[in-house]
PDB file of C-alpha atoms in Angstrom:
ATOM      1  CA  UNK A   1    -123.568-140.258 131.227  1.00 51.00           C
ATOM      2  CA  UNK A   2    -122.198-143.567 133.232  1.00 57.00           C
ATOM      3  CA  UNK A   3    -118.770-144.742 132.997  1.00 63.00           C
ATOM      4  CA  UNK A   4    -118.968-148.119 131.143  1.00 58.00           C
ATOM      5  CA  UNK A   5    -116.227-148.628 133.192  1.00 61.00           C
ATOM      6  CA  UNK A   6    -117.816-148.618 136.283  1.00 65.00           C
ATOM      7  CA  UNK A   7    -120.607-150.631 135.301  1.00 71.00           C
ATOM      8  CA  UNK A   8    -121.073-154.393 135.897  1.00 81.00           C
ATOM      9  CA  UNK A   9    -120.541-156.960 133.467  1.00 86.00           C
ATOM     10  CA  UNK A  10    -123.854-157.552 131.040  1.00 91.00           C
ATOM     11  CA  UNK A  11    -125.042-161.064 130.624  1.00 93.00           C
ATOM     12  CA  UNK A  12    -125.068-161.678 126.625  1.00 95.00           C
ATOM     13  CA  UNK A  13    -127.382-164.146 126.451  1.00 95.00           C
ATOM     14  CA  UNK A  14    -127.591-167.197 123.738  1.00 96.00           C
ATOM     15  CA  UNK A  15    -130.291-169.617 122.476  1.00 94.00           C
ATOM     16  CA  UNK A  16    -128.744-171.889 125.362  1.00 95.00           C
ATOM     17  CA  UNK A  17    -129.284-169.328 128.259  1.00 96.00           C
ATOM     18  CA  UNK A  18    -131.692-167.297 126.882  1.00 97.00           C
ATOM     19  CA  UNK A  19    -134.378-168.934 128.889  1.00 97.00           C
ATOM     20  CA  UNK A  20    -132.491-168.853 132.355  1.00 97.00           C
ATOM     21  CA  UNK A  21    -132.104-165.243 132.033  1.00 97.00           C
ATOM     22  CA  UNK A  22    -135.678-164.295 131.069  1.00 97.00           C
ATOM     23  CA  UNK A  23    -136.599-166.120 133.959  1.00 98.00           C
ATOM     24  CA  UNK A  24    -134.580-164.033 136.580  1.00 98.00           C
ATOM     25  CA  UNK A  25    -136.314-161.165 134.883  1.00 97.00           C
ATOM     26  CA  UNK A  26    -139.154-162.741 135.609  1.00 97.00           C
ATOM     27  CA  UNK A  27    -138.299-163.364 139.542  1.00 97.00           C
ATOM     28  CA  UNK A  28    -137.606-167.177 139.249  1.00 98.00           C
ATOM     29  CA  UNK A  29    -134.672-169.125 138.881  1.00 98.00           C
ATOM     30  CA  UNK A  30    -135.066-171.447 135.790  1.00 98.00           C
ATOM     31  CA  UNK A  31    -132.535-174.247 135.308  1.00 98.00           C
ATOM     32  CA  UNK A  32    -132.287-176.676 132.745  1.00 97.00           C
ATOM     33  CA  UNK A  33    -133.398-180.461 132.786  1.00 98.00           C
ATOM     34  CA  UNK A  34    -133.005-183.473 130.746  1.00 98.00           C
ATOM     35  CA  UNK A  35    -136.537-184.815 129.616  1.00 98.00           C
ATOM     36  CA  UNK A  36    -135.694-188.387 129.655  1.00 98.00           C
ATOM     37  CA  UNK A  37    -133.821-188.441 132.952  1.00 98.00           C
ATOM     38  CA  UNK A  38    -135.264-185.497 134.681  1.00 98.00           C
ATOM     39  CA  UNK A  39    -131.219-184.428 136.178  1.00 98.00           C
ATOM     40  CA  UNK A  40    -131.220-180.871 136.742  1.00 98.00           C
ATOM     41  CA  UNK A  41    -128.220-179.519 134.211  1.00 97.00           C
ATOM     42  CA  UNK A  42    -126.471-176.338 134.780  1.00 97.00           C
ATOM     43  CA  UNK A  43    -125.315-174.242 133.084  1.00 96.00           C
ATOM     44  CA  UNK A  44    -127.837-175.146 130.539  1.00 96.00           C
ATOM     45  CA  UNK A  45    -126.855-176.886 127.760  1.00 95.00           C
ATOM     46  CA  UNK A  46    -128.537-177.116 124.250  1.00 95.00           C
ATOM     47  CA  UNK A  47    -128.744-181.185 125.017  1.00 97.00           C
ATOM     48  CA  UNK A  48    -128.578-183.117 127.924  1.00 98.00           C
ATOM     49  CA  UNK A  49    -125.147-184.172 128.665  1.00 96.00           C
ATOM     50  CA  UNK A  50    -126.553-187.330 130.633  1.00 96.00           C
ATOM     51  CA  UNK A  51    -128.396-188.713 127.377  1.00 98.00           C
ATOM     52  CA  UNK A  52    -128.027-186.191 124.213  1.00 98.00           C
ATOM     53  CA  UNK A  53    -132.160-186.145 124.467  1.00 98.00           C
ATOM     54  CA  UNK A  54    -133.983-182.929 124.825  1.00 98.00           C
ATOM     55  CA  UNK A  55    -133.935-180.483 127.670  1.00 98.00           C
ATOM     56  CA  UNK A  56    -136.012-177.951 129.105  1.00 98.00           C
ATOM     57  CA  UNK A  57    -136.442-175.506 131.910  1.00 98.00           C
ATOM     58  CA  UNK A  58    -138.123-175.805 135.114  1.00 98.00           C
ATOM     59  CA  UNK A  59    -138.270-173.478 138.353  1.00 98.00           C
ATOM     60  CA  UNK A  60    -135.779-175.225 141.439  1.00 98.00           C
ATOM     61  CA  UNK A  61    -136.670-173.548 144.817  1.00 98.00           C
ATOM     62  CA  UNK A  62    -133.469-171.266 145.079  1.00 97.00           C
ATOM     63  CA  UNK A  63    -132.848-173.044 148.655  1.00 98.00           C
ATOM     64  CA  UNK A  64    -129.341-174.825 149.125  1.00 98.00           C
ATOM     65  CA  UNK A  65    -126.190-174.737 151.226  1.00 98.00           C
ATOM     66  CA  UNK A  66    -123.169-173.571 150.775  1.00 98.00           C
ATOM     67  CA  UNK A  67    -120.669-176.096 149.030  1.00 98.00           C
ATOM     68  CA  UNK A  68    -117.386-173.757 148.264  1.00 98.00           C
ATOM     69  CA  UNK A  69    -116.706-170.047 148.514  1.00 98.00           C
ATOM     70  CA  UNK A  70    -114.197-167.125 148.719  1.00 98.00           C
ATOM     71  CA  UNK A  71    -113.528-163.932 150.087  1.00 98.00           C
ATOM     72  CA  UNK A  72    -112.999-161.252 147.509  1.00 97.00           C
ATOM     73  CA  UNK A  73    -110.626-158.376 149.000  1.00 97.00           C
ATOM     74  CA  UNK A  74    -110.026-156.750 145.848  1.00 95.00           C
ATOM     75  CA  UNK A  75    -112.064-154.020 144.034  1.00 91.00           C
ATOM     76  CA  UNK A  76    -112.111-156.446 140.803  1.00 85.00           C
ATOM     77  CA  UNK A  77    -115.905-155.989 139.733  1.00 83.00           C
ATOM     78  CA  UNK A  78    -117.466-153.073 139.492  1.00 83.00           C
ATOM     79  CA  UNK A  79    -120.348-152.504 141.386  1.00 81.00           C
ATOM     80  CA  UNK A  80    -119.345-154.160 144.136  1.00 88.00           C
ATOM     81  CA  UNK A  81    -117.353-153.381 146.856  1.00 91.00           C
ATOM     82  CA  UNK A  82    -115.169-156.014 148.465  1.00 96.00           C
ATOM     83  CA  UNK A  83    -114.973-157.766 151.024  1.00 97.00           C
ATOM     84  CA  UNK A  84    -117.549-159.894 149.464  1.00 96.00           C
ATOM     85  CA  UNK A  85    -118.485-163.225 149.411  1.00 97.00           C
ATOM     86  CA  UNK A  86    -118.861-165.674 146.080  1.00 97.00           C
ATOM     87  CA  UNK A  87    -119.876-169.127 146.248  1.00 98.00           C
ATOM     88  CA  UNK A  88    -120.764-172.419 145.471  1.00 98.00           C
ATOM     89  CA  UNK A  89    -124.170-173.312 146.160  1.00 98.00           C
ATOM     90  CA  UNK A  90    -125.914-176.976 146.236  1.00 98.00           C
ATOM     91  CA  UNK A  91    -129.117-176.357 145.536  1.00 98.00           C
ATOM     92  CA  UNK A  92    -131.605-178.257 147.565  1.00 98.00           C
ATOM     93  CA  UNK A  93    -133.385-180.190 144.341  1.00 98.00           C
ATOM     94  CA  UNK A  94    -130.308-182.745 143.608  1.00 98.00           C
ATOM     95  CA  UNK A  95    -126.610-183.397 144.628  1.00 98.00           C
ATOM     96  CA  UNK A  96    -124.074-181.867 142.631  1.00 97.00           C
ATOM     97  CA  UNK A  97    -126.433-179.646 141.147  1.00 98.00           C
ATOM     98  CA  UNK A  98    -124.670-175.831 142.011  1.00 98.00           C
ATOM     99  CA  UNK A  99    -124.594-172.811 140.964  1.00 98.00           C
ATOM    100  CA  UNK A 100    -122.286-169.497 141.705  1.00 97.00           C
ATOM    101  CA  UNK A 101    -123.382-166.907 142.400  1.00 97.00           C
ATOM    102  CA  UNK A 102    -122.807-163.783 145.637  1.00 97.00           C
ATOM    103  CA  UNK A 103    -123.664-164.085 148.977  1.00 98.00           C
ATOM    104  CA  UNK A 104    -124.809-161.356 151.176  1.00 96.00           C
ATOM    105  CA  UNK A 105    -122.624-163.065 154.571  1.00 97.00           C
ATOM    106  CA  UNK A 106    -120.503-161.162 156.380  1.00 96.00           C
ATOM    107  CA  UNK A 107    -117.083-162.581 155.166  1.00 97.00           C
ATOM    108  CA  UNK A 108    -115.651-163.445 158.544  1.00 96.00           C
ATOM    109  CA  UNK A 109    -119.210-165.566 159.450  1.00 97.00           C
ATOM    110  CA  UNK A 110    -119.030-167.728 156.135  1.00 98.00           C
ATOM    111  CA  UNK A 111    -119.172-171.141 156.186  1.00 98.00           C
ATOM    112  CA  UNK A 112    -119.328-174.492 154.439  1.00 98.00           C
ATOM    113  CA  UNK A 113    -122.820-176.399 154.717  1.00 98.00           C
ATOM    114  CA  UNK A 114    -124.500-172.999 155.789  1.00 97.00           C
ATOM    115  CA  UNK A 115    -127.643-172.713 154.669  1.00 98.00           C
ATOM    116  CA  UNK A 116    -128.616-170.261 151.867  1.00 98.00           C
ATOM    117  CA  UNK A 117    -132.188-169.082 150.036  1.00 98.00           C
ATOM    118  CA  UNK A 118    -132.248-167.122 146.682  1.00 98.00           C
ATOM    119  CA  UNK A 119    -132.542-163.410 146.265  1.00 98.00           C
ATOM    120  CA  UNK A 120    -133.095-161.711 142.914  1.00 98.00           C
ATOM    121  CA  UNK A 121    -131.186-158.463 142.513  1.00 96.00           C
ATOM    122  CA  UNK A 122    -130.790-155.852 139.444  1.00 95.00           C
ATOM    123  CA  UNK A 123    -127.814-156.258 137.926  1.00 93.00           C
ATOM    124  CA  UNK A 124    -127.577-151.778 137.417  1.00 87.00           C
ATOM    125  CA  UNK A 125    -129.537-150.207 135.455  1.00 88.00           C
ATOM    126  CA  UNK A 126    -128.859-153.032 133.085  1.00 91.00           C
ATOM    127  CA  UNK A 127    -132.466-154.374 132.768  1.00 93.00           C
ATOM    128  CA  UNK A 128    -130.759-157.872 133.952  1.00 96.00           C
ATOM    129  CA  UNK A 129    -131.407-159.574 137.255  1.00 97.00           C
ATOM    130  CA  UNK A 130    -128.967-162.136 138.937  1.00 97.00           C
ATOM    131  CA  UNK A 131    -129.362-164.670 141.474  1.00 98.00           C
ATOM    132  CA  UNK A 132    -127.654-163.769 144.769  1.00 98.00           C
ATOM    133  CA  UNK A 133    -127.771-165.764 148.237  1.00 98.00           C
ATOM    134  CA  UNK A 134    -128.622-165.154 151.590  1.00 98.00           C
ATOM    135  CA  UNK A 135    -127.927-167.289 154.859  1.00 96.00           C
ATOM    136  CA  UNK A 136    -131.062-168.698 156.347  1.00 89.00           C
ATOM    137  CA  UNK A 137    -131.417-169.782 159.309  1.00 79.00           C
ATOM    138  CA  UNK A 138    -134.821-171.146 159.236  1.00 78.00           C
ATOM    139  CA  UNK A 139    -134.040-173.655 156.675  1.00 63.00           C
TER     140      UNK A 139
END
């Protein structure tokens, strides 16, 4: 039997992010949009916070550049051994629209405006897949 300890944090999902994580199981990245404005919202929200109409969720491309990031030095998740790299990602389908998330970069070649695709990766033996990042150099 597996440590709890040692395993990574579970997404518990809710009736606002139920649909973004069903479609990471699925192999896409689903974020949420505003029907009357069609602004990409994330995280998803319940209503859009540009209008208060309905929202729903569409596939983005998972292509985008790097906006923000640190190094992590410290064995603070489990699962993962540091150094590692989290960012900020702008995804490629609207300004401001970003999203955290790792990215597979060797620490000391990071940088800002670097451009990053999606990878979908098991979180464990959870049954839950996360987005991660990877620098592309063909986009």
């Amino acid at each position: 039997m597996t440590n709890p300890a040692l395993l990574p944090p579970v997404p518990v999902p809710d009736p606002d992010t139920e649909q973004y994580w069903e479609g990471l199981r699925n192999g896409k990245l689903m974020l949420c949009r505003c029907d009357d404005t069609g602004k990409w919202i994330h995280p998803p929200l319940e209503r859009s916070r540009f209008t208060g109409g309905p929202v729903h969720f569409e596939e983005v491309s998972g292509n985008g550049s790097i906006f923000s990031f640190i190094v992590v030095r410290q064995a603070l998740v489990p699962g993962r051994v540091p150094p590692f790299v989290v960012g900020l990602v702008e995804l490629d389908e609207q300004p401001g629209l970003r999203i955290n998330a790792v990215i597979d970069v060797d620490p000391g070649d990071v940088r800002i405006g670097q451009r990053v695709r999606l990878r979908i990766a098991d979180l464990g033996d959870s049954g839950y897949r996360i987005p991660e990042f990877v620098v592309d150099t063909k986009l």
